[in-house]
Coordinates of C-alpha atoms in Angstrom, one line a residue:
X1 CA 5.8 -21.5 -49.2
X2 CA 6.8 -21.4 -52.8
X3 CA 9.5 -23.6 -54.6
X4 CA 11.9 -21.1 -54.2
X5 CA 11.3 -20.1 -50.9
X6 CA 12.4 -24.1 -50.0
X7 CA 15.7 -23.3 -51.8
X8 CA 18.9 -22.6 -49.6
X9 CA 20.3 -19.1 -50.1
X10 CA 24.2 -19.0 -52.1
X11 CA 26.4 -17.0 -50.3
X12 CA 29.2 -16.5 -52.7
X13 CA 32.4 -15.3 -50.3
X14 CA 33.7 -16.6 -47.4
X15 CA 35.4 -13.1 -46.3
X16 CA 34.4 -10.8 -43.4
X17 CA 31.1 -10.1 -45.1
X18 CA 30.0 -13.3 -46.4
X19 CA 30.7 -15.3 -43.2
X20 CA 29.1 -12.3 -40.9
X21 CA 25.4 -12.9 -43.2
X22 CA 25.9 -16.3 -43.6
X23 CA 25.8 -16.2 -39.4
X24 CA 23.4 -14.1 -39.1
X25 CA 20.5 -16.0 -41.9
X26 CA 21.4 -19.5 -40.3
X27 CA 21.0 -18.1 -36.8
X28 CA 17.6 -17.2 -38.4
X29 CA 16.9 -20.4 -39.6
X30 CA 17.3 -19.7 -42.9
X31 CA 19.2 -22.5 -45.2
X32 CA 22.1 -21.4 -47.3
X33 CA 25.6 -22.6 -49.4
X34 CA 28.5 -20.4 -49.2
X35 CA 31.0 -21.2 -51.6
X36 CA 34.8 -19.5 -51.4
X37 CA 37.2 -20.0 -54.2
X38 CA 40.5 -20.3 -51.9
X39 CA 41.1 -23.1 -49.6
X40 CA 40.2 -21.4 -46.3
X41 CA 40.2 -18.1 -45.2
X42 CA 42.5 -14.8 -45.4
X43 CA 45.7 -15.0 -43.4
X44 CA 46.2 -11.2 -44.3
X45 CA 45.1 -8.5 -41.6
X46 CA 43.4 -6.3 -44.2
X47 CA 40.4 -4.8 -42.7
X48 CA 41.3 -4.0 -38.9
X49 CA 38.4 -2.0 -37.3
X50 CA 35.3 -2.9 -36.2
X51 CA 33.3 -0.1 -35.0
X52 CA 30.2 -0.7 -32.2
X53 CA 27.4 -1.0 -34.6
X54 CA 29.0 -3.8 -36.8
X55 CA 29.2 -5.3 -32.9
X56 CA 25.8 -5.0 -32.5
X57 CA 24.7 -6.7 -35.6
X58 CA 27.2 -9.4 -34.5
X59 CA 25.5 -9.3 -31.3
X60 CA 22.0 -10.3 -33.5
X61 CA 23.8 -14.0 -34.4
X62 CA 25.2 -14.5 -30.4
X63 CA 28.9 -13.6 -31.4
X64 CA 29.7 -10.5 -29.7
X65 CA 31.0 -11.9 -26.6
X66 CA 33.4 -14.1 -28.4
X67 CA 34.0 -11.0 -30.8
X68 CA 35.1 -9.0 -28.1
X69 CA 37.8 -11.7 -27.0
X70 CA 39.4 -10.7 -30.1
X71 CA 39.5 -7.3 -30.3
X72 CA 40.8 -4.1 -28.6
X73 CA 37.6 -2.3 -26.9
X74 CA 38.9 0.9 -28.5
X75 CA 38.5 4.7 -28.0
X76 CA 38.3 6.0 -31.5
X77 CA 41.2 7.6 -33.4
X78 CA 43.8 10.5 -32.3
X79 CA 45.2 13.1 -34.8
X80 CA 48.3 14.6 -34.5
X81 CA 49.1 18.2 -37.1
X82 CA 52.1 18.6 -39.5
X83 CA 54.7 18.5 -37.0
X84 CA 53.4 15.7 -35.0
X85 CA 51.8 17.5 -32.2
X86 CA 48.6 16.1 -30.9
X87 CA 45.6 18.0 -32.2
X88 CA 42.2 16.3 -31.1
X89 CA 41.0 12.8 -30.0
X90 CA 38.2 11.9 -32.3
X91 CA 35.7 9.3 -29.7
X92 CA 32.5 9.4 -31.0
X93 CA 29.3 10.2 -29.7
X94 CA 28.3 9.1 -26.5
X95 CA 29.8 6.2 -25.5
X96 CA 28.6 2.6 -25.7
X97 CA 25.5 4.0 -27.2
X98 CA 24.5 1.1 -29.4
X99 CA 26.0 -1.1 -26.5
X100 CA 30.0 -1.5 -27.4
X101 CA 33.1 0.6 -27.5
X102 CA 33.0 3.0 -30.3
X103 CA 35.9 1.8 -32.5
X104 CA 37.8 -1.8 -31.6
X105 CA 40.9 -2.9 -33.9
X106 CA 41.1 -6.9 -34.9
X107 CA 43.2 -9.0 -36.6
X108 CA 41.1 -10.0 -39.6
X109 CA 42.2 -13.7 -39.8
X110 CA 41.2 -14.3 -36.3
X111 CA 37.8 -12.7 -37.0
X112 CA 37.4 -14.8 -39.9
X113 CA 38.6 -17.6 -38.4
X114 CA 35.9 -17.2 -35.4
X115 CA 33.3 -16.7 -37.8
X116 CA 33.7 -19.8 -40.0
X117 CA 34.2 -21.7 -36.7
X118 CA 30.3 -20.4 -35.6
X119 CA 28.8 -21.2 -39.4
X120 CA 30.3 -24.5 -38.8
X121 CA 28.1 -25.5 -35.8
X122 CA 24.6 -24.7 -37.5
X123 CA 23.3 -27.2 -39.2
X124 CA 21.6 -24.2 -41.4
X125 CA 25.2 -23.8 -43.3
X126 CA 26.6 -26.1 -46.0
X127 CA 30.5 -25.0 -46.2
X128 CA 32.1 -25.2 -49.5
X129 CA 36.1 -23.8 -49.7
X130 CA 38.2 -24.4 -52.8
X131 CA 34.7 -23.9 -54.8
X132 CA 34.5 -20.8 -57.8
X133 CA 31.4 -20.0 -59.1
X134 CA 31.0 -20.1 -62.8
X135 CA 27.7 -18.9 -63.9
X136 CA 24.3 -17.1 -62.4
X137 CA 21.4 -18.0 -64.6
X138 CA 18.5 -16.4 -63.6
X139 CA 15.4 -19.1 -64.5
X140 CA 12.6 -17.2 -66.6
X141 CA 9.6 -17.5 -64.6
X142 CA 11.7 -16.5 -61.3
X143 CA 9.3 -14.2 -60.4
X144 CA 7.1 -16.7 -59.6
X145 CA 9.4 -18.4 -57.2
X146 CA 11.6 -20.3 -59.0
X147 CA 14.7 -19.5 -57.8
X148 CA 18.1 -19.1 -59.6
X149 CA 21.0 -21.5 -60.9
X150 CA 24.4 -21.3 -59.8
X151 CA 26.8 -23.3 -61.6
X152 CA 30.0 -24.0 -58.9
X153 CA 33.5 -26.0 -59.4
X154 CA 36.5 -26.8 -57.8
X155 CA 39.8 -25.1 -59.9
X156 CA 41.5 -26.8 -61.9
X157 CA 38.2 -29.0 -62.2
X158 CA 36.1 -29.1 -65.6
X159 CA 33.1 -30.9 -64.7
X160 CA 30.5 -28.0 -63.1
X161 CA 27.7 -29.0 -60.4
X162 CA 24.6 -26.7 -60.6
X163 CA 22.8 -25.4 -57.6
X164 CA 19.4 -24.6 -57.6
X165 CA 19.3 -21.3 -55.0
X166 CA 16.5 -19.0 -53.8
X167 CA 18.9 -16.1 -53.7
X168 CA 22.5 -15.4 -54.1
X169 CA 24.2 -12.9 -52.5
X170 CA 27.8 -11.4 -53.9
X171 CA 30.2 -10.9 -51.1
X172 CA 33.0 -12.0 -53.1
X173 CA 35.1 -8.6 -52.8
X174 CA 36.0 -5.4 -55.4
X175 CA 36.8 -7.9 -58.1
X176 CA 33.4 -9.6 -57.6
X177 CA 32.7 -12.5 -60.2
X178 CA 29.1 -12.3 -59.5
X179 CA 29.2 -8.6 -60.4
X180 CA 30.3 -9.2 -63.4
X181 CA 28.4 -11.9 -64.7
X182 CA 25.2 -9.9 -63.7
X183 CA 27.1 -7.1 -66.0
X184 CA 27.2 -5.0 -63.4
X185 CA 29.8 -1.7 -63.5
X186 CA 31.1 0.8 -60.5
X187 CA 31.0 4.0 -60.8
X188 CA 33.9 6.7 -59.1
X189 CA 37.7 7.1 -59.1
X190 CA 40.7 4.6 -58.6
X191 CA 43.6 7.0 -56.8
X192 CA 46.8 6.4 -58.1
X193 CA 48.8 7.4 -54.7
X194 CA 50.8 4.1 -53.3
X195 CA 50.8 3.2 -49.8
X196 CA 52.4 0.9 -47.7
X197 CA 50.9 -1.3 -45.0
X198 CA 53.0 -3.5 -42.8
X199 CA 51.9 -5.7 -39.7
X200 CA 54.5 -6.3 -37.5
X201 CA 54.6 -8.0 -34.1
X202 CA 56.5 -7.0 -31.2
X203 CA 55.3 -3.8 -31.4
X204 CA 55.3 -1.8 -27.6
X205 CA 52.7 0.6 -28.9
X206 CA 49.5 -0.2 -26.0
X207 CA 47.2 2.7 -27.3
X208 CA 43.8 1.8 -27.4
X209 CA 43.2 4.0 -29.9
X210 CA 44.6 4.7 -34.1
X211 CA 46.7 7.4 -34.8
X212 CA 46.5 9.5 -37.5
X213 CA 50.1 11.9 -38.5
X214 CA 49.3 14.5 -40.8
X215 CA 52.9 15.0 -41.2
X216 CA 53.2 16.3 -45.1
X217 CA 56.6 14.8 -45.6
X218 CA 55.1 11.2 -44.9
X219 CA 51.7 11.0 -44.3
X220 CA 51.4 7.9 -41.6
X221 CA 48.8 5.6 -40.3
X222 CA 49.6 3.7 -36.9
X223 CA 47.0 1.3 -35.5
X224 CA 48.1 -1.0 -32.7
X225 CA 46.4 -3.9 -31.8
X226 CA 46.5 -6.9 -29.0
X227 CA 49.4 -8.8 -28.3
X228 CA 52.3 -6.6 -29.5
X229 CA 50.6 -6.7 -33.2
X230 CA 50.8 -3.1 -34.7
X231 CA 49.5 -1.8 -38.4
X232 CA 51.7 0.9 -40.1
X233 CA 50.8 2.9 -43.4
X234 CA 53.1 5.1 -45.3
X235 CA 52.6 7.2 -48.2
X236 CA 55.2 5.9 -50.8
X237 CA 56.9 8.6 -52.8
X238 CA 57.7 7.8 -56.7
X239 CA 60.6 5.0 -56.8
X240 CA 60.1 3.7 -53.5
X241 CA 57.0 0.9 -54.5
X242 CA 54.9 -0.2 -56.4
X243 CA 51.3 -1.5 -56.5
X244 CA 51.0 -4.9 -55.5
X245 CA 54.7 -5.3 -54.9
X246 CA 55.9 -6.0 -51.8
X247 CA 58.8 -3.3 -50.5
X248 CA 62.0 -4.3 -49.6
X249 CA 62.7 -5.0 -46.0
X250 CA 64.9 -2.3 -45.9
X251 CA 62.3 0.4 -47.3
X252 CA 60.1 -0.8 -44.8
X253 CA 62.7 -0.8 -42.0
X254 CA 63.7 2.7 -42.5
X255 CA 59.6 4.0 -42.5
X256 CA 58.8 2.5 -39.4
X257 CA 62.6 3.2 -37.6
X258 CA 61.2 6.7 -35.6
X259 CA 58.4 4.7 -34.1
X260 CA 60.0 1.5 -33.7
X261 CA 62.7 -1.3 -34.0
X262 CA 61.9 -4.2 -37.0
X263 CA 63.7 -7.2 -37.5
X264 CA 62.6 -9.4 -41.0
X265 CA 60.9 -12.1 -38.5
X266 CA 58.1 -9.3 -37.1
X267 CA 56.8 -8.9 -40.4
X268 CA 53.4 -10.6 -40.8
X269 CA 52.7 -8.7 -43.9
X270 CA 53.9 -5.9 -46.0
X271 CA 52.8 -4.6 -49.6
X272 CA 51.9 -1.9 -51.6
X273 CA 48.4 -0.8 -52.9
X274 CA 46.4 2.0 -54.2
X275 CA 42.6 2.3 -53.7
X276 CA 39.3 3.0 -55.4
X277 CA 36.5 5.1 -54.2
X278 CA 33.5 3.2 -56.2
X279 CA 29.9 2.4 -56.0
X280 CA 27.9 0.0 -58.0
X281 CA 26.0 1.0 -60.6
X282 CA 23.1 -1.0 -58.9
X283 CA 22.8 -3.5 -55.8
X284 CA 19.8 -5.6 -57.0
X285 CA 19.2 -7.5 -60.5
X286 CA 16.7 -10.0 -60.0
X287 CA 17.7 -12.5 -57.6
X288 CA 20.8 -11.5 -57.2
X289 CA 21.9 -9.0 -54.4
X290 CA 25.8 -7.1 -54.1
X291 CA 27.0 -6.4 -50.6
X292 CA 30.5 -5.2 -49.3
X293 CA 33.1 -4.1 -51.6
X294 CA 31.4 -5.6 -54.6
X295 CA 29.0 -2.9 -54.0
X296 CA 31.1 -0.5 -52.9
X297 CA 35.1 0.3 -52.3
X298 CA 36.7 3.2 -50.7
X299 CA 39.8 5.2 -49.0
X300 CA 40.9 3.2 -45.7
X301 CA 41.1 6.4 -43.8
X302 CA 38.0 6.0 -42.3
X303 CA 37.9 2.4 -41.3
X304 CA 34.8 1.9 -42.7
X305 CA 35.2 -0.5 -45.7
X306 CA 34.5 -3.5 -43.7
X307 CA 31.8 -1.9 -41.4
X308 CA 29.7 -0.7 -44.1
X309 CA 29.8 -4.1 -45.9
X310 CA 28.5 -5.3 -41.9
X311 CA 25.7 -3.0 -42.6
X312 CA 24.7 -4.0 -45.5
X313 CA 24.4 -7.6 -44.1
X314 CA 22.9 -6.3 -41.3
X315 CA 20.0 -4.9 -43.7
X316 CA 19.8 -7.4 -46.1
X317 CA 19.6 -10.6 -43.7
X318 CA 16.3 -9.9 -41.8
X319 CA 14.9 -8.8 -45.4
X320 CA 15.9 -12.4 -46.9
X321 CA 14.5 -13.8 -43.6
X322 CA 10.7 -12.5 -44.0
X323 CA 10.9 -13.3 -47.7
X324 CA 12.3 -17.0 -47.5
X325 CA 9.9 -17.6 -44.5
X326 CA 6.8 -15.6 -46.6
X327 CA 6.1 -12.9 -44.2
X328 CA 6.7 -10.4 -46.8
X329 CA 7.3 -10.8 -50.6
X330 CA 10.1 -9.9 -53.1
X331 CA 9.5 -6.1 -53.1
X332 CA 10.8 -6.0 -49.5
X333 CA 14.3 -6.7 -51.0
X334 CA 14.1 -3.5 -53.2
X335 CA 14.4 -1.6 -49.7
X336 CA 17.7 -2.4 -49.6
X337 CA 19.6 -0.4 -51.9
X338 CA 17.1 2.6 -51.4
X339 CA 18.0 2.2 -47.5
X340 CA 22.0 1.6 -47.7
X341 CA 24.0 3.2 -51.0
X342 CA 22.8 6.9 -49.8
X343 CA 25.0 6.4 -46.6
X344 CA 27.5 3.7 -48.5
X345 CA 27.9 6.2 -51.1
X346 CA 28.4 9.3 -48.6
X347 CA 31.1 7.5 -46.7
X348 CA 33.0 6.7 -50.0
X349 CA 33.1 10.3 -50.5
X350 CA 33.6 11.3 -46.8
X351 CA 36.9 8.5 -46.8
X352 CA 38.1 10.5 -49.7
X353 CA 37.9 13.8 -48.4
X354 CA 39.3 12.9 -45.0
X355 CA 42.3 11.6 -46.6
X356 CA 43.0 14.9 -48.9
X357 CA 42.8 16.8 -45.6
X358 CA 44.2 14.7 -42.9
X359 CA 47.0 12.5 -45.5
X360 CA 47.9 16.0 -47.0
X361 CA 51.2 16.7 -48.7
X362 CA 50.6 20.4 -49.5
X363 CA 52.5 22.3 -46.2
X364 CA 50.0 25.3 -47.1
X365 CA 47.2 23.2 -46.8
X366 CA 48.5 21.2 -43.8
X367 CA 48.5 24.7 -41.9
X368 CA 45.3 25.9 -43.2
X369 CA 44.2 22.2 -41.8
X370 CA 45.6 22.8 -38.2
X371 CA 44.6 26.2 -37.2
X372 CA 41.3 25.3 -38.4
X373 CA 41.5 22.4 -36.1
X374 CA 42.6 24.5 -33.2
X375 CA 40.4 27.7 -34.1
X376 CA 37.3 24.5 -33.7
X377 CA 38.4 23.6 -30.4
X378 CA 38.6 26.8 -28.7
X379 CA 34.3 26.7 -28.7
X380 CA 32.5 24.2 -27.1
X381 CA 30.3 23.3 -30.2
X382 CA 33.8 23.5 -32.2
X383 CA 35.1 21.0 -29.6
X384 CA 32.2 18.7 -29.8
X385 CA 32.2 19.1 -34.0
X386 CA 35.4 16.8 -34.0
X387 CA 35.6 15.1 -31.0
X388 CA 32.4 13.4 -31.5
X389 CA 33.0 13.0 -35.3
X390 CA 29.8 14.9 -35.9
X391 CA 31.9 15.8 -39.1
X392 CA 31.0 11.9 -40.4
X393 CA 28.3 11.1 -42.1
X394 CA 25.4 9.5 -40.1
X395 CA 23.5 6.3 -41.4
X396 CA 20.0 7.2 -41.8
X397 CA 17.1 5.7 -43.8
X398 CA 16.1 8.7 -45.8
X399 CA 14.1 6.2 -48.2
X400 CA 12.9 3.2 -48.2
X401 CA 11.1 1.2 -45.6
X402 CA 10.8 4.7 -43.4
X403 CA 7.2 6.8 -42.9
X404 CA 7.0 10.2 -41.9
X405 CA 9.3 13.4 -41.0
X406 CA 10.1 12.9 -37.7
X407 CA 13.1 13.4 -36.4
X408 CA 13.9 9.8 -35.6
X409 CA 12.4 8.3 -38.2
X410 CA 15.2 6.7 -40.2
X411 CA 18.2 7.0 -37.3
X412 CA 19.2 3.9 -35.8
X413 CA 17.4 3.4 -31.9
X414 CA 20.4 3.4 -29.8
X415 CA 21.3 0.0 -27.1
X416 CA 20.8 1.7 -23.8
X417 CA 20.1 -0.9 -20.6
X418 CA 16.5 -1.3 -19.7
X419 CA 14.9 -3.2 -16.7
X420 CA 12.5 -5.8 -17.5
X421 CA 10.3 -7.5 -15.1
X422 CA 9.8 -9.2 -13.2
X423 CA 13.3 -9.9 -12.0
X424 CA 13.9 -5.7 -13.0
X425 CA 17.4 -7.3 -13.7
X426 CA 18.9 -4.8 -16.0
X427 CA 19.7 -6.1 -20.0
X428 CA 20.5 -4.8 -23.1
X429 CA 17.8 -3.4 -24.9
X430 CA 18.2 -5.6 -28.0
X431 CA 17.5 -8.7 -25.4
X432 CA 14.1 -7.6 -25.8
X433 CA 13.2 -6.4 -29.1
X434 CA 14.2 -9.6 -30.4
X435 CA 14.9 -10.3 -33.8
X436 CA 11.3 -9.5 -35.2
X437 CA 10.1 -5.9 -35.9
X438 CA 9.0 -4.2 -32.8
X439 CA 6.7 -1.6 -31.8
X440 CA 7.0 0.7 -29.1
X441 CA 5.1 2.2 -26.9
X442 CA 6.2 5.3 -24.9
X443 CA 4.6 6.3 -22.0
X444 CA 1.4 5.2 -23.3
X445 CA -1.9 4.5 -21.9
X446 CA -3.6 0.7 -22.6
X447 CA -6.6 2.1 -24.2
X448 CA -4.1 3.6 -26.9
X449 CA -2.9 0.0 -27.8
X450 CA -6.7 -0.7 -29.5
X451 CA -5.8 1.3 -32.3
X452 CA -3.6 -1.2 -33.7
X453 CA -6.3 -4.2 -32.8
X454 CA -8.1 -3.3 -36.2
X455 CA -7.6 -5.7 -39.6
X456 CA -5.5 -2.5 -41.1
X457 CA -2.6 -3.4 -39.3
X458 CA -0.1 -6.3 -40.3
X459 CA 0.6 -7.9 -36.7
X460 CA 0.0 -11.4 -37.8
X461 CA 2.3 -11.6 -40.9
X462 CA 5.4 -9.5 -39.9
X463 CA 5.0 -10.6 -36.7
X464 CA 5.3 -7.4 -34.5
X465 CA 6.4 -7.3 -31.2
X466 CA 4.8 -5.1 -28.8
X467 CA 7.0 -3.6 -26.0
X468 CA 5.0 -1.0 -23.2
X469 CA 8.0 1.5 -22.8
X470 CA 7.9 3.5 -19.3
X471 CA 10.2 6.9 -18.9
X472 CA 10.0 9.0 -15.7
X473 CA 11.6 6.7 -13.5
X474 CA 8.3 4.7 -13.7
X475 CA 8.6 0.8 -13.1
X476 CA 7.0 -1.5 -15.9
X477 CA 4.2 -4.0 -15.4
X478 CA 3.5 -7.0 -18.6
X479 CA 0.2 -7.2 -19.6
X480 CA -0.6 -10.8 -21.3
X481 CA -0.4 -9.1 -24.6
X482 CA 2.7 -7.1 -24.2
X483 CA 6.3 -7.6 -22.6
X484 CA 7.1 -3.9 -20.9
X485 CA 10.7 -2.1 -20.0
X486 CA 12.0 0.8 -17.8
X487 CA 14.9 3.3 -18.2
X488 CA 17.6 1.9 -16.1
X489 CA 20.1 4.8 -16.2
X490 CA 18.5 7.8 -18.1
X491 CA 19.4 6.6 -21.5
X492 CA 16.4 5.3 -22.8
X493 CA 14.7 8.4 -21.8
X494 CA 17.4 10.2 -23.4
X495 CA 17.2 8.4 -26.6
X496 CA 13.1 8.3 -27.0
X497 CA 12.0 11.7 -24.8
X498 CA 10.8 13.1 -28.3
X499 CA 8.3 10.1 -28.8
X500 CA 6.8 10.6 -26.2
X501 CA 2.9 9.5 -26.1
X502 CA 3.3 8.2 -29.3
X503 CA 4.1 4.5 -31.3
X504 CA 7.9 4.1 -32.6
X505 CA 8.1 1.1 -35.0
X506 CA 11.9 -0.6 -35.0
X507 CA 13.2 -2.8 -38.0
X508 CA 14.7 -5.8 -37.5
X509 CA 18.0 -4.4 -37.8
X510 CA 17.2 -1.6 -35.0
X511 CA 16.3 1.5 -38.0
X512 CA 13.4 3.3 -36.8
X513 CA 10.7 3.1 -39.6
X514 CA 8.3 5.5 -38.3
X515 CA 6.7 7.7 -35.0
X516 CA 3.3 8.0 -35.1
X517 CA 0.3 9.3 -33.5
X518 CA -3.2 7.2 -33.8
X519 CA -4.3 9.6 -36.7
X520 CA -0.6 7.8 -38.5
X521 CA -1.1 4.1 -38.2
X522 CA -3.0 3.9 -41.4
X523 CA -0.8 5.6 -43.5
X524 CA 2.5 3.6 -41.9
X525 CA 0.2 0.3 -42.2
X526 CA -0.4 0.8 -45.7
X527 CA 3.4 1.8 -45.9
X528 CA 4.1 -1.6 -44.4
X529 CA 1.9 -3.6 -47.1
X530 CA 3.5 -1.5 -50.0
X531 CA 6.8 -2.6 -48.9
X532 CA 6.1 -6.1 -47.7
X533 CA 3.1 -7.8 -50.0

């Protein structure tokens, strides 16, 4: 192990993002600092939708149980056309695919809350609140393991205390300080529409789902959530806010009066804002990696600001992992960005695009909107189009750590239950795989496995499990050199029936980086080096 690889990891942040991969690199053993500038976390519900793969990766660190005690297990997002009628319930694809509900509203300072509670009890984790950073300085023979140094403060403080870090990671929001002492600039447009969010309590609104009015008079968002707690967005019209102003009660009181009562006391928050639609220029320089909105900001029309910063801590926490622990060097971590701003950048422009058509103010284009809508969901495949939300972009590895054309190389291996022996007690998939990469083998013969016995193929440093994976209603047996599963309910089957007598190797973080046949495991092994030495 080098110097640097001894060094903890700076986590600068301590919002959503930061606490979610400071969780998940202690719960890999990996040491780290995460500094915050403000005293302890949000109390503002800003982000307030988690969506079933940002579960999952939670479910990697052993908090999706107490996750879900938080959250509403949603059922994805109805919209209703310009005069208020309902025109189509957007759920997903299938449901509980990767293992949780497809779309699950929070309270953000809960979430937070729970988070920094969990970092708290790993000894991995030192904790520092009230602390700004003040300077990055990349030492000059870093690529040789040196590491970086962070200078940190309290405010208000002038003395500075440098730390000496293997990595640092910017999760410290759009106005990242890290981003721009590294110099780095976003690229895309900052909308000058102003909307108005409000939480309010005492809401009666029990839908488990967000709705979305296409009303062009007042564009409205409504998004309850547990325990009487309710979000409300309205697009402002000139003289009736400003950006980060708070309205007047009575503004407020008048938008929300044809849903719902408001007294002043079941305000939690309320305020103004416009948004960006922004990408990074880049995600990596040096040492220094961007995640979240300091690599990325869009449109909340989506819901998928916060999810695709859980993404990118989903990818870049295994990846610090294997190169702090030297199962793979540096060049692993230039995966990242080739793997995650083609899909960060696509949902940036998909959040825009969904709010010109869905938040509307044009009454020709609202129409043009709805008869579409309705003309879609006379067919079947119309039907399916938007109530599956095929019409979103799907995260896939198109570069990167990903071998080979197949048609699942790159998607994400869904969570289906599987039985495992000997008990044949069924578990979640991700029980087995593990936190290491893992290579599977479905329907194959033993004789098949020798192929990968050879000194060409990386088992000893990446540590690679090897799973026997049995379709046809077939029970599994383990070997001494693999573990073995069974389709417990025809998912599994459903999900892998196309790699069939063949080798899928899964990523830590459950991407599929290739499907191959014996005559392929050279190429994908020398793939593996490439990406890893």
């Amino acid at each position: 192990m080098t110097e640097a690889q001894q060094l903890p990891v700076l986590v600068v942040g301590g919002g959503p993002v930061g606490l979610t991969v400071a969780n998940l690199l202690a719960a890999r053993g990996v040491p780290l600092i995460l500094v915050e500038r403000n005293a302890s976390t949000s109390d503002e519900a800003k982000a307030i939708s988690l969506d079933d793969e940002s579960l999952r990766t939670l479910q990697t660190a052993g908090l999706a149980d107490k996750v879900l005690e938080i959250v509403v297990p949603g059922t994805g997002t109805r919209y209703y056309d310009r005069k208020g009628r309902p025109l189509f319930h957007a759920r997903g694809p299938q449901p509980y695919r990767l293992g949780f509900p497809f779309k699950n509203q929070f309270a953000q300072p809960e979430l937070e809350q729970l988070l920094l509670d969990e970092l708290k009890s790993r000894p991995q984790a030192d904790i520092r609140f009230s602390t700004e950073l003040v300077t990055v300085t990349e030492n000059p023979d870093g690529t040789d393991g040196t590491g970086v140094t962070a200078a940190i403060r309290s405010p208000g403080d002038t003395d500075t205390e440098d730390l000496e870090v293997s990595w640092v990671l910017a999760c410290d929001g759009g106005r990242s300080t890290v981003r721009e002492l590294r110099g780095i600039d976003m690229t895309g447009t900052s909308h000058q529409e102003v909307w108005l969010v409000a939480d309010t309590t005492g809401d009666h609104h029990d839908e488990r789902y967000g709705m979305h009015h296409g009303t062009p008079d007042r564009p409205t968002v409504i998004v309850p959530g547990r325990g009487g707690r309710c979000r409300y967005e309205f697009l402002l019209y000139p003289g009736e806010g400003e950006k980060g102003a708070s309205p007047d009660f009575e503004t407020l009181r008048r938008l929300v009066a044809p849903y719902r009562p408001l007294t002043e006391d079941q305000v939690e928050r309320c305020t103004a804002y416009t948004f960006n639609a922004v990408v990074a220029d880049r995600w990596r320089d040096g040492r220094t990696l961007l995640l979240g909105d300091a690599a990325h900001m869009m449109p909340p029309f989506a819901g998928q600001g916060l999810n695709s910063g859980i993404r990118d801590a989903a990818n870049v926490a295994w990846k610090i992992d294997d190169v702090w622990h030297g199962r793979a060097g540096e060049s692993l971590l230039d995966t990242y960005e080739a793997e995650r701003r083609p899909h960060a950048t696509a949902m940036v422009r998909y959040s825009e695009r969904l709010g010109d058509v869905v938040m509307t103010t044009d009454r020709r284009r609202a129409l043009l909107r709805d008869i579409t809508a309705r003309t879609l969901l006379r067919t079947p495949p119309g039907r399916r189009y938007l109530t599956e939300m095929r019409f979103r972009p799907h995260a896939r590895h198109e570069t990167g750590l990903v071998v080979g054309d197949h048609a699942l190389t790159g998607t994400q291996l869904p969570q289906p239950r599987v039985l495992v022996p000997p008990s044949l007690y069924p578990q979640w998939f991700d029980q087995v795989l593990g936190r290491s990469f893992a290579l599977l083998g479905i329907n194959v013969p033993d004789a098949a496995w020798q192929c990968f016995d050879g000194t060409h193929w990386p088992d000893d440093k990446l540590d690679i499990k090897r799973i026997d994976v049995l379709l046809d209603d077939r029970l599994p047996s383990t070997t001494a050199a693999r573990e073995a599963v069974a389709d417990a309910d025809g998912r599994l089957e459903e999900a892998l029936a196309s790699a069939r007598n063949r080798f899928v190797l899964v990523k830590p973080d459950r991407y599929i980086a290739a499907v191959m046949g014996p005559d392929d495991i050279p190429t994908v092994a020398e793939a593996l080096r490439r990406n890893t030495r």
